[in-house]
Coordinates of C-alpha atoms in Angstrom, one line a residue:
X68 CA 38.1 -3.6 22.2
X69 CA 39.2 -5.6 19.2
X70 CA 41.9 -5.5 17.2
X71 CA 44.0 -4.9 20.2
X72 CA 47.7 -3.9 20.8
X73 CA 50.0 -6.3 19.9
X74 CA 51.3 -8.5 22.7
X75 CA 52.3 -11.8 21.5
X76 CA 55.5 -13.0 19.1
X77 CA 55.1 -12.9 15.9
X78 CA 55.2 -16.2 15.1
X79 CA 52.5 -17.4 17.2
X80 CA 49.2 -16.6 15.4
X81 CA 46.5 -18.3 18.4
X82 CA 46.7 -17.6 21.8
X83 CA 44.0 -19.6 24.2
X84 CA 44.3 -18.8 27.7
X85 CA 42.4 -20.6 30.7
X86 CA 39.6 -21.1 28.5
X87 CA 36.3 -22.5 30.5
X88 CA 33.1 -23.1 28.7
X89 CA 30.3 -24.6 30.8
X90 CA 26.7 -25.5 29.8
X91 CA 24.3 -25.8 33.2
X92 CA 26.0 -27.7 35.7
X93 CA 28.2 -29.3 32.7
X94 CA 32.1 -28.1 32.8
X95 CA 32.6 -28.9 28.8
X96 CA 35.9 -27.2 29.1
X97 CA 38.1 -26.5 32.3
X98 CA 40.9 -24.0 32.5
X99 CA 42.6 -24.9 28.8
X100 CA 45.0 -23.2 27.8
X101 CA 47.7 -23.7 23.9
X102 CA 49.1 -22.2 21.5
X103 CA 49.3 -22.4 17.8
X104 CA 52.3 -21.8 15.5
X105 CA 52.2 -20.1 12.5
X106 CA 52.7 -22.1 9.7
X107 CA 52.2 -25.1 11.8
X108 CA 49.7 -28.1 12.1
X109 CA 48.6 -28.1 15.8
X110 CA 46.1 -31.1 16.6
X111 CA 43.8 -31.0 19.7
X112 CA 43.2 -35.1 20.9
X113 CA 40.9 -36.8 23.6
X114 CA 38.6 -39.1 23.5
X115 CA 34.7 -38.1 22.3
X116 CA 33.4 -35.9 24.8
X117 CA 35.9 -34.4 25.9
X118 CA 35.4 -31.1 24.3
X119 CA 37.5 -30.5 21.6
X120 CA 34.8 -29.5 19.0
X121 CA 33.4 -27.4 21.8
X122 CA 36.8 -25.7 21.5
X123 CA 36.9 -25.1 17.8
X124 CA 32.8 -23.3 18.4
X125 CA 34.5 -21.2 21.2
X126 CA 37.3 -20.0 18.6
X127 CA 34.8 -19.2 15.5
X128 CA 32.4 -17.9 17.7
X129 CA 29.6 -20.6 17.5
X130 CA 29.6 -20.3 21.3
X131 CA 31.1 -17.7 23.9
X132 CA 32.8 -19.2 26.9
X133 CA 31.9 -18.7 29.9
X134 CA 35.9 -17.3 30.6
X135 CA 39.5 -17.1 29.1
X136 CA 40.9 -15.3 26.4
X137 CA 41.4 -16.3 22.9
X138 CA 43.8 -14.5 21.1
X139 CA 44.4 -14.2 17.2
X140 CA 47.5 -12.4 15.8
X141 CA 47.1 -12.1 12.1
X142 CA 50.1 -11.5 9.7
X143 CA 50.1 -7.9 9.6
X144 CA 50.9 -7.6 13.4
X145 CA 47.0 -6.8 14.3
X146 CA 45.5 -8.4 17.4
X147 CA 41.9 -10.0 17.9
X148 CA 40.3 -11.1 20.9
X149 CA 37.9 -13.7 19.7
X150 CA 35.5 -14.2 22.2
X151 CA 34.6 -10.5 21.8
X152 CA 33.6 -10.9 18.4
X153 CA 30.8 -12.1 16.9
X154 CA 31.1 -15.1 14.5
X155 CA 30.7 -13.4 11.2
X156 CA 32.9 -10.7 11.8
X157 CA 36.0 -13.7 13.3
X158 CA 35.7 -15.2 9.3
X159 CA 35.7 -11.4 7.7
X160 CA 38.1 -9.6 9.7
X161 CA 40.4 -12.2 11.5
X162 CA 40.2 -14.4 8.5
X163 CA 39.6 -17.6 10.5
X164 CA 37.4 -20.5 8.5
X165 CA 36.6 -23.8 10.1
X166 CA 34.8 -27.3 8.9
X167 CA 32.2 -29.4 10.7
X168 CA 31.7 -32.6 12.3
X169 CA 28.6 -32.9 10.3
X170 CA 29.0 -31.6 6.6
X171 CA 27.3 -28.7 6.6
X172 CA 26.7 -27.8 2.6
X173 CA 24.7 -25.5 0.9
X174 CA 23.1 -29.2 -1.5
X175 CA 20.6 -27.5 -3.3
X176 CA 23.4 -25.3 -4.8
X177 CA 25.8 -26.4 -7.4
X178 CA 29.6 -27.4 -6.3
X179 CA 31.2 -23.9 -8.1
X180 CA 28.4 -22.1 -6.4
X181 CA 29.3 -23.5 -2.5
X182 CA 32.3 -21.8 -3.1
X183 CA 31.2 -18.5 -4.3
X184 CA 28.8 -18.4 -1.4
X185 CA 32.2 -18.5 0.4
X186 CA 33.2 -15.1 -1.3
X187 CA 30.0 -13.3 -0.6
X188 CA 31.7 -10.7 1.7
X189 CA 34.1 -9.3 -1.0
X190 CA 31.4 -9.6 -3.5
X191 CA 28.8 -7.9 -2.0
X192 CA 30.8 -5.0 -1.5
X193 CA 32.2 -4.9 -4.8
X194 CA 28.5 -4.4 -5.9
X195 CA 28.3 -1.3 -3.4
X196 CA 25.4 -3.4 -1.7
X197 CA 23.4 -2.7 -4.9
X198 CA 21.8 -3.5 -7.9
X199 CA 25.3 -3.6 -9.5
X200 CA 26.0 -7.5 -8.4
X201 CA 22.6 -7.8 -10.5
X202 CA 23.7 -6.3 -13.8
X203 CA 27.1 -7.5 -13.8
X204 CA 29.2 -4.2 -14.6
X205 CA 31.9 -2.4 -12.8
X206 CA 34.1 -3.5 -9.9
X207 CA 31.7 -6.6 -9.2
X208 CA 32.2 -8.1 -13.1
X209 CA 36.2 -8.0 -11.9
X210 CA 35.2 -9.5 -8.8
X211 CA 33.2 -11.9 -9.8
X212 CA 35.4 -13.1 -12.2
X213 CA 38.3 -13.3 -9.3
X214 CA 36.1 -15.1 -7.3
X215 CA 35.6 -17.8 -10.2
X216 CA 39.0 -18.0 -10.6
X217 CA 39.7 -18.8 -6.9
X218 CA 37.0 -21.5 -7.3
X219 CA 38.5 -23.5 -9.9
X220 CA 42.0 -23.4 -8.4
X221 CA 40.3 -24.9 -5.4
X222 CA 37.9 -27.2 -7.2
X223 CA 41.2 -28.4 -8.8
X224 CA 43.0 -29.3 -5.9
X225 CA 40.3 -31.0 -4.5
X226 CA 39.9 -33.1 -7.3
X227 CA 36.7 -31.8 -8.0
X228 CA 36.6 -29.4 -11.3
X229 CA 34.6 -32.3 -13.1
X230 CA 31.6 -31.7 -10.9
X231 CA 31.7 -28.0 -10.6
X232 CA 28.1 -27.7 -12.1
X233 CA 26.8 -30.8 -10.1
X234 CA 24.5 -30.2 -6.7
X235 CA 26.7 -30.0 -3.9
X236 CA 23.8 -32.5 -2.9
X237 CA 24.8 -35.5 -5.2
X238 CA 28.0 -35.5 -4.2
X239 CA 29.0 -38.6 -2.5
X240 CA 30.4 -38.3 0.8
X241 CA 34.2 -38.4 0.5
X242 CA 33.8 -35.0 -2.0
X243 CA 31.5 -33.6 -0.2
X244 CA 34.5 -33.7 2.6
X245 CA 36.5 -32.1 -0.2
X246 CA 34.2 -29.7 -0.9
X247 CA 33.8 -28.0 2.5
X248 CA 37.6 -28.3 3.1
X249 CA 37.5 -26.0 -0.5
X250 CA 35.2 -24.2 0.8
X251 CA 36.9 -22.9 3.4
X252 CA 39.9 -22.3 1.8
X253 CA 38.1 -19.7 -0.6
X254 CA 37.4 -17.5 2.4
X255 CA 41.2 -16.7 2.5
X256 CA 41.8 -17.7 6.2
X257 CA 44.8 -17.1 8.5
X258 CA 44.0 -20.2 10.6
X259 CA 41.3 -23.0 9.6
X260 CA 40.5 -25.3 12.2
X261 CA 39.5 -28.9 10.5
X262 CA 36.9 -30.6 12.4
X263 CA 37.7 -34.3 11.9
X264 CA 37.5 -33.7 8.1
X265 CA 38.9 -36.9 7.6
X266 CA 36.1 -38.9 9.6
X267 CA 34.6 -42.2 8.2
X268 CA 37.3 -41.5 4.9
X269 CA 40.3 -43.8 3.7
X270 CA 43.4 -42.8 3.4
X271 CA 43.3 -42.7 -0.3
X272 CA 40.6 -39.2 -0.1
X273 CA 42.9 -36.7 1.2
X274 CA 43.7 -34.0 -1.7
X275 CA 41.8 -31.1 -0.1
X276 CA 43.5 -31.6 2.9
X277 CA 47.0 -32.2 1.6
X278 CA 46.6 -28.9 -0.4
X279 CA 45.7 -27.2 2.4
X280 CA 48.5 -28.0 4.5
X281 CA 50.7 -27.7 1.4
X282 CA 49.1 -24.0 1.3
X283 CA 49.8 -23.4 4.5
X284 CA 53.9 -24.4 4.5
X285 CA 54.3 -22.6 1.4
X286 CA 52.4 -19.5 2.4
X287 CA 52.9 -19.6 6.1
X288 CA 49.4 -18.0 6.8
X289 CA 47.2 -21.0 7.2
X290 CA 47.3 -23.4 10.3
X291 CA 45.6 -26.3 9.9
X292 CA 44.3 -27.8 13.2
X293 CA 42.8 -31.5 13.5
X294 CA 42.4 -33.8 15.1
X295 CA 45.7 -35.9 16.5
X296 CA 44.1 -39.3 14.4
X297 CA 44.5 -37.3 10.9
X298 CA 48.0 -35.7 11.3
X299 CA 49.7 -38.1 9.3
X300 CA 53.5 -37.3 9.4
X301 CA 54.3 -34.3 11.8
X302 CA 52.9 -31.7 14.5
X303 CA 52.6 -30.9 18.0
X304 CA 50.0 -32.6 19.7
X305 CA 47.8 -30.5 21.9
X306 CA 45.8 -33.4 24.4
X307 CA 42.4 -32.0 25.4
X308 CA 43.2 -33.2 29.3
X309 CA 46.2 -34.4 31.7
X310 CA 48.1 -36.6 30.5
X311 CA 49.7 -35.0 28.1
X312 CA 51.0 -37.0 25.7
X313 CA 52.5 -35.1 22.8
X314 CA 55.5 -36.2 20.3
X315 CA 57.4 -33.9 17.9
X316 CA 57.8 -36.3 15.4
X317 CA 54.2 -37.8 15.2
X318 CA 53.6 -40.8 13.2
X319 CA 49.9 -41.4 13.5
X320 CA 50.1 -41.6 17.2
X321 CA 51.3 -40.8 20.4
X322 CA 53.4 -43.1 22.4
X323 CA 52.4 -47.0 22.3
X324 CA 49.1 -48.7 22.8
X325 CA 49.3 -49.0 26.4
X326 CA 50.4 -45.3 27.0
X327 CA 47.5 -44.4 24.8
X328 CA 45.0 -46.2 26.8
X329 CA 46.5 -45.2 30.0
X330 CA 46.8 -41.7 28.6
X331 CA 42.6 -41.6 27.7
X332 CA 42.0 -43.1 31.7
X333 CA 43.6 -40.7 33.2
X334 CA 41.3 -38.2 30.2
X335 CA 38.2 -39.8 31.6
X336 CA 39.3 -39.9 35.3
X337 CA 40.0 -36.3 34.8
X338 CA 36.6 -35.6 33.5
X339 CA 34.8 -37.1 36.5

């Protein structure tokens, strides 16, 4: 049943536990198991194919795994197991928001209007599920206006707030980054998991995702987690597969060169 009792310290807000997801004959994942921190940065590494995006679908629900437990504790002391929910109701109740690989906009929209599609659950109720969002009167004209509101702050942030009536479309690919880290954001999350949202970026197109983190140590209800390559300063590094390699004071990598690549053999050996 979900929410469940609450079983874990406050101040750890995931719980994954021998967590297997396997596709055919394919073992994707194989008895992983970590934790995350509340108000923390925890990054999953590994080299590609080694399942750590098939991870972040097992904790938003994209895919159920085959076994393991995923826990979420949110703020309030309630409890969520994960894997029983489906993935609508892991964004509206547990609050948890995610990015892509793949950017994965709404481009026929406008920018302002990606991220009121991001609001659509408290919207939608504050029209009663009725014609009430269409008239504009009531608790939706408060609502929408929040919602608004929430978008610029975000649009801001991300550097954004001059294209706010472009297509989400025309944007080019570094905002378009920005815009779904935004995006996410506007949901309200307890934990969003960043799917390499740095990927194919310089290190000069970063705002979303510094404010993100900066939202997160100033709030203490967000957890970024990404990938070990775009933690740039600090965090505990969660490798996918033995050997762990993991430093608390991480400056844009693990141990030197030859640990690294002895560290991603022994991933691929692992795998085999």
């Amino acid at each position: 049943m979900s929410p469940v009792t609450n079983t874990m310290s406050d101040d750890t807000l995931l719980k994954v536990e021998h967590l297997s997801m396997k596709f055919g004959g394919l073992m994707a994942i194989n008895d992983f198991s970590f934790e995350a921190k509340r108000g923390d940065i925890t990054a999953l590494i590994g080299p590609n194919g080694a399942g750590k995006t098939t991870v972040f679908n097992c904790i938003t629900g994209f895919y159920k795994p085959t076994m393991g437990m995923i826990t979420f504790n949110q703020k309030s002391g309630k409890q969520y197991l994960l894997e029983r929910l489906p993935d609508f109701r892991i964004t509206r109740e547990a609050k948890v928001a995610r990015t892509f690989q793949n950017i994965r906009l709404f481009s026929g929209l406008t920018v302002l209007e990606n991220l009121l599609v991001a609001q659509h659950n408290k919207l939608m109720k504050a029209s009663g599920y009725t014609i009430l969002g269409l008239i504009g009167v009531g608790p939706y004209k408060r609502e929408a206006a929040g919602a608004i509101e929430l978008a610029r702050f975000w649009l801001e942030k991300a550097d954004l707030i001059d294209r706010a009536d472009d297509p989400a479309g025309d944007l080019p690919y570094g905002a378009q980054r920005r815009l779904e880290i935004a995006r996410a954001m506007c949901t309200g999350p307890e934990l969003l998991c960043l799917d390499e949202p740095a990927a194919g970026l310089n290190p000069g197109i970063g705002n979303a995702q510094r404010a993100a983190e900066e939202h997160s140590r100033r709030n203490r209800n967000v957890d970024p987690a990404d990938r070990a390559r775009h933690v740039g300063g600090h965090g505990n590094l969660r490798p996918r597969r033995r050997p762990r390699i993991w430093s608390e004071d991480f400056r844009w990598h693990a141990g030197s060169r030859e640990e690294r690549s002895e560290g991603y053999r022994g991933l691929s050996r692992c795998r085999g």
